[in-house]
Amino acid sequence: GHGDIAMAVAALKRGAFDFVAKPFMTDHLIASVRRALETRRLVVDNRRLRQAALEAELTSPLLGQTPAMVQLRDLVERVAPTDVNVLIEGETGTGKELIARLLHQGSARRARPFIRVDCASISDTAVDETLFGTRLRRGLIAEAQRGTLFLDGAETMSALMQGRMLGVAESREMPNPSGGTMPVDIRIITTLTRKHLAGDDERAGFRKDLLYHLETVRIGVPPLRQRQGDIAILFHVFLEDAARRHGLPSPQID
């Protein structure tokens, strides 16, 4: 009722949202309260997002609280300690390689190599040398012994490479460059994009007998458009990460 500028400044410094002097218009007071409630909602939302992001980062790098992500994390945690081959399906950019690495880290093979095979980069002329090696150089399968062989983008494998991998998956043996065969002790984790699994696999160019050996367990990774409830958490995590990298305070999300 007896407000002045000094009092208003002091009130705001002590945490008041606004300073309303009498007499006041009702519309002005209502508008001020609405702005205060909106600001409070943003503070609470940002606090909730920060806590959710922290909890997700502490438990798993698979961020999200939607049912699809909760189920995905649970499946990865249950499958990782087993020694079965896993096929991960999902669209480009959904995090298939991240899941493959989590499966390896959660297994008894975690101290052994995780060898990534870029299937698209291996030509037919280099298949045998790349996979099985030569007398002078070990192949990728030998490098992965007692560890994990990660076939990334298996839909790009040629018919020849599919045949070679089928032989390894079936017999658990591979050709020895020095002659004969040698036993193979690897876990195979494979990624395929969903479009290559639609309909008949043979028509999509992928051998059903090979798929049978690779997909003891199949894990589907949902795209973000199917879990839109996770967008705010992901955005908050990326924003916090960018702020840390640039040494800046994290801005409040409106």
Short mmCIF file of C-alpha atoms in Angstrom, two decimals:
data_model
loop_
_atom_site.label_atom_id
_atom_site.label_comp_id
_atom_site.label_asym_id
_atom_site.label_seq_id
_atom_site.Cartn_x
_atom_site.Cartn_y
_atom_site.Cartn_z
CA GLY A 1 0.00 0.00 0.00
CA HIS A 2 2.99 2.32 0.45
CA GLY A 3 5.38 0.82 -2.10
CA ASP A 4 8.26 2.68 -3.70
CA ILE A 5 11.04 1.80 -6.10
CA ALA A 6 13.54 0.86 -3.39
CA MET A 7 11.03 -1.49 -1.79
CA ALA A 8 10.20 -3.07 -5.15
CA VAL A 9 13.88 -3.64 -5.94
CA ALA A 10 14.48 -5.17 -2.50
CA ALA A 11 11.47 -7.48 -2.86
CA LEU A 12 12.60 -8.73 -6.28
CA LYS A 13 16.14 -9.34 -4.99
CA ARG A 14 14.70 -11.48 -2.20
CA GLY A 15 12.85 -13.68 -4.70
CA ALA A 16 9.50 -12.01 -5.37
CA PHE A 17 8.22 -12.63 -8.88
CA ASP A 18 6.49 -9.27 -9.21
CA PHE A 19 5.71 -6.18 -7.15
CA VAL A 20 2.11 -4.93 -7.28
CA ALA A 21 1.33 -1.55 -5.78
CA LYS A 22 -2.14 -0.47 -4.72
CA PRO A 23 -4.42 0.49 -6.20
CA PHE A 24 -4.09 -2.14 -8.94
CA MET A 25 -6.19 -3.34 -11.84
CA THR A 26 -7.60 -6.85 -11.37
CA ASP A 27 -6.51 -7.82 -14.89
CA HIS A 28 -2.96 -6.76 -14.06
CA LEU A 29 -2.86 -8.91 -10.92
CA ILE A 30 -4.34 -11.94 -12.76
CA ALA A 31 -1.81 -11.55 -15.60
CA SER A 32 1.04 -11.34 -13.09
CA VAL A 33 -0.12 -14.49 -11.28
CA ARG A 34 -0.43 -16.32 -14.60
CA ARG A 35 3.10 -15.35 -15.56
CA ALA A 36 4.33 -16.48 -12.15
CA LEU A 37 2.58 -19.85 -12.47
CA GLU A 38 4.03 -20.35 -15.96
CA THR A 39 7.52 -19.53 -14.72
CA ARG A 40 7.07 -21.93 -11.82
CA ARG A 41 5.87 -24.65 -14.19
CA LEU A 42 8.99 -24.19 -16.33
CA VAL A 43 11.24 -24.42 -13.27
CA VAL A 44 9.53 -27.60 -12.10
CA ASP A 45 9.59 -29.12 -15.60
CA ASN A 46 13.29 -28.37 -16.04
CA ARG A 47 14.02 -29.81 -12.60
CA ARG A 48 12.07 -32.96 -13.49
CA LEU A 49 13.85 -33.29 -16.85
CA ARG A 50 17.25 -32.81 -15.23
CA GLN A 51 16.49 -35.49 -12.64
CA ALA A 52 15.13 -37.90 -15.25
CA ALA A 53 18.16 -37.36 -17.46
CA LEU A 54 20.51 -37.92 -14.51
CA GLU A 55 18.74 -41.13 -13.50
CA ALA A 56 18.80 -42.40 -17.09
CA GLU A 57 22.51 -41.63 -17.50
CA LEU A 58 23.33 -43.40 -14.24
CA THR A 59 21.46 -46.56 -15.20
CA SER A 60 21.90 -46.80 -18.97
CA PRO A 61 22.88 -44.62 -21.92
CA LEU A 62 19.59 -45.72 -23.52
CA LEU A 63 17.72 -42.55 -22.56
CA GLY A 64 13.95 -42.35 -22.25
CA GLN A 65 11.02 -43.09 -19.98
CA THR A 66 8.41 -44.19 -22.50
CA PRO A 67 7.21 -47.81 -22.25
CA ALA A 68 9.11 -48.68 -25.44
CA MET A 69 12.45 -47.56 -23.96
CA VAL A 70 11.77 -49.14 -20.57
CA GLN A 71 11.10 -52.45 -22.32
CA LEU A 72 14.19 -52.06 -24.51
CA ARG A 73 16.48 -51.43 -21.52
CA ASP A 74 14.98 -54.41 -19.71
CA LEU A 75 15.49 -56.69 -22.72
CA VAL A 76 19.11 -55.57 -23.21
CA GLU A 77 19.86 -56.15 -19.53
CA ARG A 78 18.35 -59.65 -19.64
CA VAL A 79 19.99 -60.70 -22.91
CA ALA A 80 23.46 -59.24 -22.33
CA PRO A 81 24.71 -61.87 -19.82
CA THR A 82 23.65 -64.75 -22.05
CA ASP A 83 25.89 -65.99 -24.84
CA VAL A 84 23.27 -66.12 -27.60
CA ASN A 85 23.58 -64.43 -30.97
CA VAL A 86 21.51 -61.27 -31.24
CA LEU A 87 19.98 -59.50 -34.22
CA ILE A 88 19.24 -55.80 -33.73
CA GLU A 89 16.75 -54.27 -36.13
CA GLY A 90 15.93 -50.62 -36.51
CA GLU A 91 16.12 -47.62 -38.77
CA THR A 92 19.29 -45.64 -39.41
CA GLY A 93 20.25 -43.50 -36.44
CA THR A 94 18.22 -45.33 -33.78
CA GLY A 95 21.31 -46.49 -31.84
CA LYS A 96 21.82 -50.08 -32.97
CA GLU A 97 25.60 -50.00 -32.49
CA LEU A 98 25.18 -48.53 -28.99
CA ILE A 99 22.96 -51.48 -28.08
CA ALA A 100 25.49 -53.92 -29.54
CA ARG A 101 28.23 -52.43 -27.37
CA LEU A 102 25.99 -52.57 -24.29
CA LEU A 103 25.32 -56.25 -24.96
CA HIS A 104 29.07 -56.87 -25.14
CA GLN A 105 29.82 -54.83 -22.00
CA GLY A 106 27.14 -56.71 -20.07
CA SER A 107 28.44 -60.15 -21.07
CA ALA A 108 31.15 -62.43 -19.75
CA ARG A 109 33.10 -61.52 -22.90
CA ARG A 110 33.45 -57.85 -21.87
CA ALA A 111 37.22 -58.13 -21.31
CA ARG A 112 37.68 -59.62 -24.79
CA PRO A 113 37.64 -57.79 -28.13
CA PHE A 114 34.57 -56.17 -29.67
CA ILE A 115 35.30 -56.33 -33.39
CA ARG A 116 33.12 -54.27 -35.71
CA VAL A 117 32.70 -55.48 -39.29
CA ASP A 118 31.47 -52.87 -41.76
CA CYS A 119 29.68 -55.27 -44.08
CA ALA A 120 29.15 -52.66 -46.79
CA SER A 121 32.88 -52.09 -47.20
CA ILE A 122 33.90 -55.70 -47.90
CA SER A 123 34.02 -56.68 -51.55
CA ASP A 124 33.82 -60.27 -52.75
CA THR A 125 37.51 -60.22 -53.65
CA ALA A 126 38.40 -59.33 -50.05
CA VAL A 127 35.89 -61.48 -48.14
CA ASP A 128 38.16 -64.42 -47.31
CA GLU A 129 41.19 -62.30 -46.48
CA THR A 130 39.18 -59.88 -44.34
CA LEU A 131 37.24 -62.51 -42.39
CA PHE A 132 39.75 -65.35 -42.19
CA GLY A 133 43.08 -63.60 -42.67
CA THR A 134 46.27 -64.76 -44.36
CA ARG A 135 49.49 -66.39 -43.21
CA LEU A 136 50.81 -62.91 -42.41
CA ARG A 137 47.72 -61.21 -40.98
CA ARG A 138 44.86 -62.31 -38.73
CA GLY A 139 41.33 -61.91 -40.01
CA LEU A 140 38.52 -60.18 -38.17
CA ILE A 141 37.01 -63.43 -36.90
CA ALA A 142 40.32 -64.47 -35.37
CA GLU A 143 40.62 -60.99 -33.84
CA ALA A 144 37.23 -61.50 -32.20
CA GLN A 145 38.09 -64.87 -30.65
CA ARG A 146 36.46 -65.25 -27.21
CA GLY A 147 34.86 -61.85 -27.76
CA THR A 148 32.10 -60.36 -29.90
CA LEU A 149 31.90 -60.10 -33.68
CA PHE A 150 29.64 -57.20 -34.63
CA LEU A 151 28.22 -57.44 -38.17
CA ASP A 152 27.11 -53.88 -38.86
CA GLY A 153 24.69 -53.43 -41.75
CA ALA A 154 24.39 -57.11 -42.56
CA GLU A 155 21.79 -56.34 -45.22
CA THR A 156 24.68 -55.14 -47.40
CA MET A 157 26.51 -58.48 -47.30
CA SER A 158 27.03 -60.08 -50.67
CA ALA A 159 25.82 -63.61 -51.34
CA LEU A 160 29.42 -64.81 -51.02
CA MET A 161 29.93 -63.18 -47.64
CA GLN A 162 26.61 -64.53 -46.41
CA GLY A 163 27.73 -68.01 -47.40
CA ARG A 164 31.03 -67.63 -45.55
CA MET A 165 29.30 -66.38 -42.39
CA LEU A 166 26.75 -69.19 -42.59
CA GLY A 167 29.59 -71.71 -42.55
CA VAL A 168 31.11 -70.09 -39.45
CA ALA A 169 27.77 -69.78 -37.63
CA GLU A 170 26.79 -73.39 -38.38
CA SER A 171 30.05 -75.21 -37.71
CA ARG A 172 31.72 -72.81 -35.27
CA GLU A 173 34.84 -73.32 -37.35
CA MET A 174 36.69 -71.29 -39.95
CA PRO A 175 39.39 -71.97 -42.49
CA ASN A 176 42.91 -71.80 -41.12
CA PRO A 177 45.20 -69.82 -43.46
CA SER A 178 47.91 -72.35 -42.70
CA GLY A 179 45.65 -75.22 -43.71
CA GLY A 180 42.69 -77.12 -42.30
CA THR A 181 40.18 -75.46 -39.97
CA MET A 182 40.25 -73.88 -36.54
CA PRO A 183 37.53 -73.57 -33.87
CA VAL A 184 35.68 -70.30 -33.48
CA ASP A 185 34.54 -69.00 -30.09
CA ILE A 186 32.64 -65.79 -30.75
CA ARG A 187 29.29 -64.21 -30.04
CA ILE A 188 27.75 -62.70 -33.17
CA ILE A 189 25.71 -59.50 -32.91
CA THR A 190 24.14 -58.30 -36.14
CA THR A 191 22.28 -55.19 -37.26
CA LEU A 192 19.73 -55.07 -40.03
CA THR A 193 17.50 -52.21 -41.09
CA ARG A 194 13.77 -52.92 -40.87
CA LYS A 195 13.10 -52.31 -44.54
CA HIS A 196 15.24 -55.33 -45.39
CA LEU A 197 13.21 -57.57 -43.11
CA ALA A 198 9.78 -56.63 -44.44
CA GLY A 199 8.07 -59.51 -46.19
CA ASP A 200 10.12 -62.41 -47.44
CA ASP A 201 13.78 -62.32 -46.43
CA GLU A 202 14.88 -64.25 -49.51
CA ARG A 203 13.34 -61.64 -51.81
CA ALA A 204 15.08 -58.97 -49.73
CA GLY A 205 18.36 -60.68 -50.62
CA PHE A 206 19.11 -62.19 -47.22
CA ARG A 207 19.45 -65.92 -46.64
CA LYS A 208 16.89 -67.38 -44.26
CA ASP A 209 19.28 -70.08 -43.07
CA LEU A 210 21.84 -67.45 -42.08
CA LEU A 211 19.15 -65.32 -40.43
CA TYR A 212 18.11 -68.38 -38.41
CA HIS A 213 21.58 -68.60 -36.84
CA LEU A 214 21.95 -64.86 -36.28
CA GLU A 215 18.61 -64.12 -34.62
CA THR A 216 18.48 -66.33 -31.55
CA VAL A 217 17.15 -63.13 -30.01
CA ARG A 218 15.83 -60.22 -32.05
CA ILE A 219 15.81 -56.74 -30.54
CA GLY A 220 13.75 -54.03 -32.20
CA VAL A 221 14.82 -50.40 -31.68
CA PRO A 222 11.91 -47.94 -31.99
CA PRO A 223 12.43 -44.68 -33.89
CA LEU A 224 11.92 -41.43 -31.99
CA ARG A 225 8.59 -40.73 -33.71
CA GLN A 226 7.19 -43.79 -31.91
CA ARG A 227 8.33 -42.52 -28.50
CA GLN A 228 7.75 -38.80 -28.69
CA GLY A 229 7.41 -38.60 -24.92
CA ASP A 230 11.22 -38.94 -24.73
CA ILE A 231 11.96 -35.88 -26.88
CA ALA A 232 12.07 -33.43 -23.96
CA ILE A 233 14.48 -35.61 -21.95
CA LEU A 234 16.77 -36.14 -24.94
CA PHE A 235 16.74 -32.43 -25.77
CA HIS A 236 17.62 -31.59 -22.18
CA VAL A 237 20.52 -34.07 -22.14
CA PHE A 238 21.94 -32.69 -25.40
CA LEU A 239 21.55 -29.12 -24.13
CA GLU A 240 23.33 -29.91 -20.85
CA ASP A 241 26.12 -31.68 -22.73
CA ALA A 242 26.60 -28.74 -25.09
CA ALA A 243 26.67 -26.30 -22.15
CA ARG A 244 29.35 -28.38 -20.40
CA ARG A 245 31.49 -28.62 -23.51
CA HIS A 246 31.38 -24.88 -24.09
CA GLY A 247 31.66 -23.88 -20.44
CA LEU A 248 28.29 -22.12 -20.41
CA PRO A 249 25.34 -22.30 -18.02
CA SER A 250 22.56 -24.52 -19.28
CA PRO A 251 19.66 -22.36 -20.52
CA GLN A 252 16.14 -22.98 -19.29
CA ILE A 253 13.91 -24.78 -21.77
CA ASP A 254 10.72 -22.90 -22.54
#
